[in-house]
Amino acid sequence: MELQSAEFICSNTKVSELPPAKFPEYAFVGRSNVGKSSLINALTRRKGLAKTSQKPGKTQLINHFVINKDWYLVDLPGYGFAKVSQKDRASWKRLVRKYLMERENLQCVMVLVDVRHKPQKLDLDFCHWLGEQGLPFYVVFTKADKVSSKIAKIHVGLFEQELLKWFEEMPKYFVTSAQNRLGCVELLQEIDKINREFDYHSAQQIIDKRNQDIEDQE
Ligand code: GTP
Ligand code: MG
């Protein structure tokens, strides 16, 4: 896929205020600091597009970006940040889960997992929850430049073993690095494939009909 444009559209705390669901959409989710925003920047080759930080908890809102004026990338706040209060943790859960369950143009959830670590319960629990909801997801391992390919392979294998306790087959996965763009071409190719199947016309018709209904009620 050729990247012609990548633009930030808006940040939201309300699912009801998201941009129109007229394009295929891909959400990046995972632990705080796992590299969601960095990977979005690497994929789009725009360094400052999504805000990154060494401090966990940088991304707090649902951030929409439009790529090539025909698909959405979404940067979500991370989970599992130790310094977050119980109350904020609960509100993260509510917001992100509501968004994932209700967003009708969402094609696939990218679950980012730090390849430097052995499988972590939080990541596995999140994958199980997606499975229970019937939401399609890919596992995107991050920070591969920080470990040897041997270690990366071992950790991917262990994660696979854990998921296979719950799922019949391992979802598609990618091993990536935001630093050297490892895996970025493959991930973009996959997105491109899904985009080609998206029915833009029907999505627009649904939006038009809804707008018409609202006008009629007024
Ligand atoms: P929150 O928004 O806080 O949930 O974090 P995030 O998941 O968006 O992580 P972010 O992209 O801000 O990256 C966190 C830190 O990890 C930053 O210091 C990045 O530079 C670093 N980082 C992210 N991806 C990579 C990578 O592939 N390789 C290396 N070496 N560092 C990375
Ligand atoms: Mg972020």
XYZ file of N, CA, C and O in Angstrom, residues 62-183:
488
model
N -9.681 8.422 22.819
C -9.798 7.660 21.578
C -9.379 8.606 20.449
O -10.054 9.592 20.182
N -8.234 8.314 19.839
C -7.699 9.221 18.808
C -7.876 8.626 17.424
O -7.405 7.522 17.156
N -8.543 9.382 16.565
C -8.763 8.919 15.191
C -7.806 9.588 14.203
O -7.634 10.799 14.228
N -7.241 8.764 13.325
C -6.415 9.262 12.219
C -7.023 8.719 10.936
O -7.522 7.583 10.921
N -6.983 9.513 9.871
C -7.469 9.000 8.587
C -6.267 8.859 7.651
O -5.436 9.757 7.539
N -6.179 7.680 7.049
C -5.032 7.380 6.185
C -5.520 7.297 4.744
O -6.549 6.657 4.466
N -4.769 7.915 3.844
C -5.118 7.938 2.406
C -6.567 8.350 2.159
O -7.170 7.969 1.170
N -7.106 9.077 3.071
C -8.499 9.552 3.012
C -9.506 8.419 2.844
O -10.651 8.633 2.439
N -9.077 7.159 3.154
C -10.077 6.092 3.035
C -10.016 4.981 4.078
O -10.707 3.976 3.934
N -9.216 5.120 5.107
C -9.342 4.192 6.242
C -8.877 4.870 7.527
O -8.092 5.811 7.490
N -9.399 4.367 8.659
C -9.083 4.953 9.963
C -8.126 4.074 10.773
O -8.303 2.852 10.826
N -7.196 4.748 11.420
C -6.365 4.108 12.452
C -6.787 4.729 13.772
O -7.002 5.931 13.838
N -6.889 3.921 14.819
C -7.313 4.460 16.112
C -6.289 4.126 17.194
O -5.918 2.959 17.372
N -5.834 5.169 17.865
C -4.882 5.010 18.967
C -5.670 5.081 20.273
O -6.303 6.089 20.571
N -5.629 3.991 21.039
C -6.416 3.929 22.271
C -5.519 4.078 23.498
O -4.329 3.765 23.441
N -6.100 4.502 24.613
C -5.304 4.535 25.842
C -4.897 3.112 26.242
O -5.626 2.157 25.965
N -3.766 2.992 26.898
C -3.261 1.672 27.283
C -3.850 1.168 28.587
O -4.328 1.942 29.397
N -3.785 -0.140 28.798
C -4.231 -0.699 30.071
C -3.032 -1.152 30.899
O -1.903 -1.219 30.401
N -3.300 -1.411 32.167
C -2.268 -2.012 33.013
C -1.211 -1.072 33.554
O -0.144 -1.501 33.975
N -1.495 0.228 33.545
C -0.522 1.181 34.077
C -0.672 1.241 35.596
O -1.712 1.651 36.116
N 0.387 0.824 36.315
C 0.301 0.625 37.762
C -0.144 1.871 38.517
O -0.832 1.772 39.528
N 0.252 3.059 38.017
C -0.026 4.270 38.804
C -1.448 4.803 38.640
O -1.800 5.818 39.218
N -2.240 4.122 37.836
C -3.610 4.590 37.602
C -4.519 4.105 38.731
O -4.416 2.968 39.179
N -5.409 5.005 39.191
C -6.308 4.636 40.300
C -7.341 3.610 39.827
O -7.584 3.468 38.627
N -7.966 2.945 40.806
C -9.017 1.960 40.506
C -10.117 2.594 39.672
O -10.629 1.993 38.732
N -10.441 3.847 40.038
C -11.546 4.540 39.380
C -11.203 4.779 37.901
O -12.010 4.525 37.006
N -9.968 5.254 37.644
C -9.566 5.523 36.260
C -9.465 4.230 35.458
O -9.753 4.190 34.271
N -9.037 3.178 36.141
C -8.928 1.885 35.469
C -10.303 1.413 35.008
O -10.496 0.954 33.895
N -11.279 1.605 35.908
C -12.644 1.192 35.579
C -13.184 2.040 34.425
O -13.864 1.541 33.533
N -12.833 3.326 34.414
C -13.381 4.168 33.342
C -12.688 3.841 32.014
O -13.299 3.904 30.957
N -11.386 3.431 32.058
C -10.714 2.963 30.829
C -11.477 1.766 30.262
O -11.808 1.723 29.085
N -11.733 0.832 31.156
C -12.377 -0.411 30.745
C -13.719 -0.119 30.085
O -14.037 -0.644 29.023
N -14.471 0.744 30.730
C -15.805 1.071 30.229
C -15.716 1.714 28.842
O -16.379 1.297 27.910
N -14.859 2.723 28.728
C -14.749 3.469 27.465
C -14.254 2.572 26.327
O -14.852 2.508 25.257
N -13.144 1.865 26.573
C -12.548 1.070 25.496
C -13.463 -0.090 25.103
O -13.664 -0.364 23.926
N -14.044 -0.735 26.101
C -14.923 -1.865 25.791
C -16.163 -1.414 25.033
O -16.600 -2.061 24.088
N -16.719 -0.288 25.467
C -17.910 0.246 24.784
C -17.549 0.559 23.328
O -18.265 0.189 22.396
N -16.413 1.238 23.145
C -15.977 1.578 21.787
C -15.819 0.305 20.941
O -16.342 0.218 19.826
N -15.120 -0.673 21.471
C -14.846 -1.890 20.687
C -16.136 -2.647 20.360
O -16.285 -3.203 19.280
N -17.071 -2.649 21.292
C -18.304 -3.422 21.077
C -19.272 -2.713 20.139
O -20.027 -3.351 19.439
N -19.224 -1.366 20.146
C -20.255 -0.638 19.395
C -19.821 -0.124 18.036
O -20.654 0.218 17.204
N -18.542 -0.060 17.797
C -18.064 0.604 16.571
C -18.307 -0.307 15.365
O -17.636 -1.335 15.200
N -19.247 0.071 14.526
C -19.699 -0.865 13.488
C -18.719 -1.035 12.323
O -18.750 -2.047 11.635
N -17.853 -0.040 12.086
C -16.907 -0.149 10.966
C -15.556 -0.741 11.393
O -14.627 -0.812 10.588
N -15.479 -1.163 12.663
C -14.225 -1.742 13.162
C -13.984 -3.091 12.482
O -14.795 -3.998 12.596
N -12.855 -3.198 11.787
C -12.575 -4.419 11.025
C -11.763 -5.412 11.834
O -11.949 -6.611 11.734
N -10.840 -4.870 12.609
C -9.916 -5.752 13.309
C -9.247 -4.983 14.444
O -8.913 -3.811 14.288
N -9.082 -5.642 15.583
C -8.392 -5.033 16.721
C -6.939 -5.509 16.674
O -6.688 -6.707 16.528
N -6.021 -4.585 16.753
C -4.610 -4.950 16.820
C -4.214 -4.984 18.301
O -4.178 -3.928 18.944
N -3.976 -6.168 18.822
C -3.579 -6.274 20.230
C -2.055 -6.257 20.280
O -1.396 -7.179 19.798
N -1.504 -5.184 20.831
C -0.050 -5.052 20.867
C 0.511 -5.716 22.127
O -0.006 -5.502 23.234
N 1.555 -6.496 21.928
C 2.160 -7.254 23.025
C 3.678 -7.061 22.947
O 4.273 -7.248 21.884
N 4.275 -6.682 24.061
C 5.724 -6.449 24.100
C 6.464 -7.779 23.985
O 6.342 -8.637 24.868
N 7.226 -7.944 22.908
C 7.855 -9.244 22.639
C 9.018 -9.547 23.596
O 9.522 -10.665 23.642
N 9.405 -8.551 24.407
C 10.519 -8.783 25.344
C 10.104 -9.645 26.534
O 10.947 -10.147 27.261
N 8.778 -9.753 26.746
C 8.327 -10.466 27.944
C 7.633 -11.782 27.625
O 7.081 -11.958 26.552
N 7.635 -12.651 28.625
C 6.841 -13.876 28.521
C 5.364 -13.486 28.580
O 5.046 -12.385 29.037
N 4.460 -14.366 28.165
C 3.038 -14.000 28.152
C 2.570 -13.443 29.500
O 2.896 -13.989 30.553
N 1.832 -12.333 29.439
C 1.340 -11.670 30.640
C -0.170 -11.862 30.731
O -0.874 -11.779 29.717
N -0.629 -12.049 31.975
C -2.043 -12.349 32.184
C -2.969 -11.269 31.598
O -3.979 -11.574 30.961
N -2.571 -10.009 31.807
C -3.437 -8.914 31.326
C -3.684 -8.988 29.825
O -4.794 -8.784 29.349
N -2.615 -9.275 29.066
C -2.743 -9.364 27.604
C -3.597 -10.568 27.216
O -4.459 -10.476 26.337
N -3.357 -11.679 27.900
C -4.123 -12.885 27.575
C -5.595 -12.683 27.913
O -6.477 -13.029 27.127
N -5.856 -12.067 29.079
C -7.249 -11.814 29.475
C -7.952 -10.948 28.443
O -9.120 -11.157 28.128
N -7.218 -9.957 27.947
C -7.828 -9.059 26.963
C -8.159 -9.825 25.672
O -9.230 -9.643 25.086
N -7.255 -10.688 25.241
C -7.517 -11.516 24.043
C -8.741 -12.406 24.274
O -9.582 -12.562 23.387
N -8.837 -12.980 25.459
C -9.997 -13.842 25.761
C -11.288 -13.046 25.686
O -12.288 -13.512 25.148
N -11.238 -11.843 26.240
C -12.438 -11.003 26.207
C -12.837 -10.710 24.750
O -14.017 -10.802 24.397
N -11.866 -10.383 23.900
C -12.167 -10.129 22.482
C -12.800 -11.371 21.848
O -13.770 -11.268 21.095
N -12.251 -12.532 22.189
C -12.784 -13.784 21.665
C -14.228 -13.980 22.089
O -15.087 -14.335 21.288
N -14.492 -13.706 23.356
C -15.861 -13.856 23.885
C -16.844 -12.937 23.170
O -18.000 -13.274 22.978
N -16.358 -11.754 22.810
C -17.228 -10.783 22.125
C -17.347 -11.095 20.631
O -18.079 -10.412 19.916
N -16.549 -12.036 20.165
C -16.550 -12.345 18.738
C -15.892 -11.261 17.909
O -16.191 -11.085 16.732
N -14.980 -10.510 18.535
C -14.293 -9.438 17.801
C -13.000 -9.976 17.183
O -12.159 -10.529 17.891
N -12.837 -9.820 15.864
C -11.613 -10.312 15.241
C -10.396 -9.501 15.697
O -10.480 -8.287 15.837
N -9.299 -10.197 15.963
C -8.089 -9.465 16.363
C -6.829 -10.130 15.809
O -6.833 -11.321 15.495
N -5.796 -9.325 15.681
C -4.457 -9.819 15.358
C -3.568 -9.525 16.555
O -3.803 -8.559 17.281
N -2.551 -10.347 16.752
C -1.572 -10.051 17.794
C -0.373 -9.386 17.117
O 0.173 -9.916 16.151
N -0.023 -8.200 17.601
C 1.101 -7.468 17.015
C 2.183 -7.337 18.084
O 2.031 -6.580 19.048
N 3.236 -8.119 17.940
C 4.333 -8.056 18.903
C 5.185 -6.831 18.584
O 5.493 -6.565 17.420
N 5.554 -6.102 19.659
C 6.295 -4.846 19.451
C 7.715 -4.925 20.028
O 8.040 -5.853 20.769
N 8.499 -3.923 19.686
C 9.862 -3.706 20.223
C 10.801 -4.865 19.906
O 11.669 -5.215 20.719
N 10.629 -5.477 18.734
C 11.455 -6.629 18.368
C 12.930 -6.252 18.239
O 13.800 -7.115 18.363
N 13.216 -4.963 18.024
C 14.625 -4.549 17.921
C 15.353 -4.666 19.253
O 16.578 -4.626 19.319
N 14.591 -4.807 20.335
C 15.208 -4.842 21.672
C 15.609 -6.237 22.136
O 16.209 -6.365 23.206
N 15.249 -7.268 21.386
C 15.648 -8.633 21.770
C 16.190 -9.381 20.547
O 15.948 -8.986 19.407
N 16.897 -10.477 20.803
C 17.380 -11.292 19.685
C 16.189 -11.975 19.023
O 15.138 -12.160 19.653
N 16.375 -12.365 17.778
C 15.244 -13.019 17.099
C 14.922 -14.351 17.770
O 13.785 -14.819 17.744
N 15.933 -14.934 18.427
C 15.710 -16.208 19.126
C 14.728 -16.003 20.298
O 13.764 -16.755 20.458
N 14.997 -14.972 21.085
C 14.112 -14.687 22.227
C 12.712 -14.322 21.732
O 11.693 -14.778 22.275
N 12.663 -13.505 20.671
C 11.359 -13.111 20.128
C 10.559 -14.363 19.750
O 9.375 -14.480 20.084
N 11.244 -15.285 19.105
C 10.570 -16.512 18.664
C 10.029 -17.319 19.858
O 8.906 -17.825 19.829
N 10.840 -17.385 20.895
C 10.416 -18.134 22.097
C 9.171 -17.489 22.705
O 8.186 -18.160 23.023
N 9.195 -16.146 22.835
C 8.065 -15.464 23.467
C 6.796 -15.542 22.612
O 5.698 -15.695 23.142
N 6.976 -15.473 21.299
C 5.817 -15.632 20.406
C 5.234 -17.037 20.579
O 4.017 -17.219 20.707
N 6.110 -18.021 20.640
C 5.678 -19.416 20.801
C 4.923 -19.631 22.100
O 3.891 -20.310 22.131
N 5.421 -19.017 23.187
C 4.757 -19.167 24.488
C 3.385 -18.505 24.478
O 2.408 -19.040 25.017
N 3.304 -17.352 23.833
C 2.016 -16.642 23.742
C 1.028 -17.486 22.951
O -0.141 -17.622 23.332
N 1.530 -18.055 21.888
C 0.699 -18.915 21.034
C 0.158 -20.090 21.862
O -1.037 -20.385 21.841
N 1.056 -20.712 22.625
C 0.641 -21.851 23.477
C -0.490 -21.464 24.410
O -1.452 -22.208 24.594
N -0.350 -20.268 25.020
C -1.380 -19.801 25.955
C -2.705 -19.569 25.240
O -3.766 -19.967 25.725
N -2.632 -18.912 24.074
C -3.882 -18.614 23.355
C -4.569 -19.894 22.886
O -5.797 -19.971 22.845
N -3.760 -20.891 22.547
C -4.346 -22.138 22.038
C -5.094 -22.924 23.120
O -5.815 -23.864 22.824
N -4.932 -22.490 24.370
C -5.733 -23.098 25.439
C -7.183 -22.618 25.319
O -8.094 -23.215 25.871
N -7.379 -21.500 24.651
C -8.705 -20.888 24.540
C -9.247 -20.894 23.116
O -10.449 -20.940 22.908
N -8.351 -20.723 22.161
C -8.782 -20.578 20.776
C -8.392 -21.817 19.981
O -7.388 -22.460 20.291
N -9.178 -22.076 18.937
C -8.869 -23.247 18.132
C -7.601 -23.067 17.326
O -6.859 -23.989 17.067
N -7.396 -21.826 16.865
C -6.146 -21.569 16.154
C -5.591 -20.224 16.580
O -6.315 -19.371 17.065
N -4.292 -20.067 16.354
C -3.636 -18.814 16.708
C -4.100 -17.745 15.720
O -4.094 -17.968 14.516
N -4.563 -16.591 16.235
C -4.912 -15.516 15.307
C -3.660 -15.099 14.519
O -2.535 -15.409 14.946
N -3.876 -14.402 13.422
C -2.735 -13.912 12.648
C -1.870 -13.045 13.552
O -2.395 -12.321 14.405
N -0.569 -13.145 13.405
C 0.282 -12.279 14.230
C 1.419 -11.674 13.417
O 1.780 -12.167 12.342
N 1.964 -10.582 13.952
C 3.040 -9.850 13.295
C 4.102 -9.533 14.339
O 3.763 -9.215 15.472
N 5.364 -9.650 13.953
C 6.449 -9.245 14.847
C 6.999 -7.932 14.294
O 7.394 -7.868 13.127
N 6.931 -6.882 15.114
C 7.244 -5.545 14.578
C 8.256 -4.778 15.435
O 8.507 -5.116 16.587
N 8.775 -3.722 14.828
C 9.571 -2.747 15.561
C 9.276 -1.371 14.984
O 9.306 -1.190 13.767
N 8.965 -0.442 15.882
C 8.709 0.925 15.415
C 10.026 1.592 15.059
O 10.067 2.547 14.303
N 11.105 1.044 15.596
C 12.403 1.677 15.359
C 12.933 1.385 13.953
O 13.418 2.281 13.280
N 12.825 0.135 13.517
C 13.362 -0.178 12.180
C 12.280 -0.612 11.187
O 12.585 -1.095 10.121
N 11.062 -0.420 11.558
C 9.881 -0.715 10.706
C 9.728 -2.199 10.369
O 9.026 -2.550 9.427
N 10.356 -3.071 11.129
C 10.149 -4.510 10.929
C 8.650 -4.816 10.992
O 7.955 -4.327 11.885
N 8.163 -5.581 10.046
C 6.764 -6.020 10.066
C 5.748 -4.997 9.579
O 4.570 -5.327 9.418
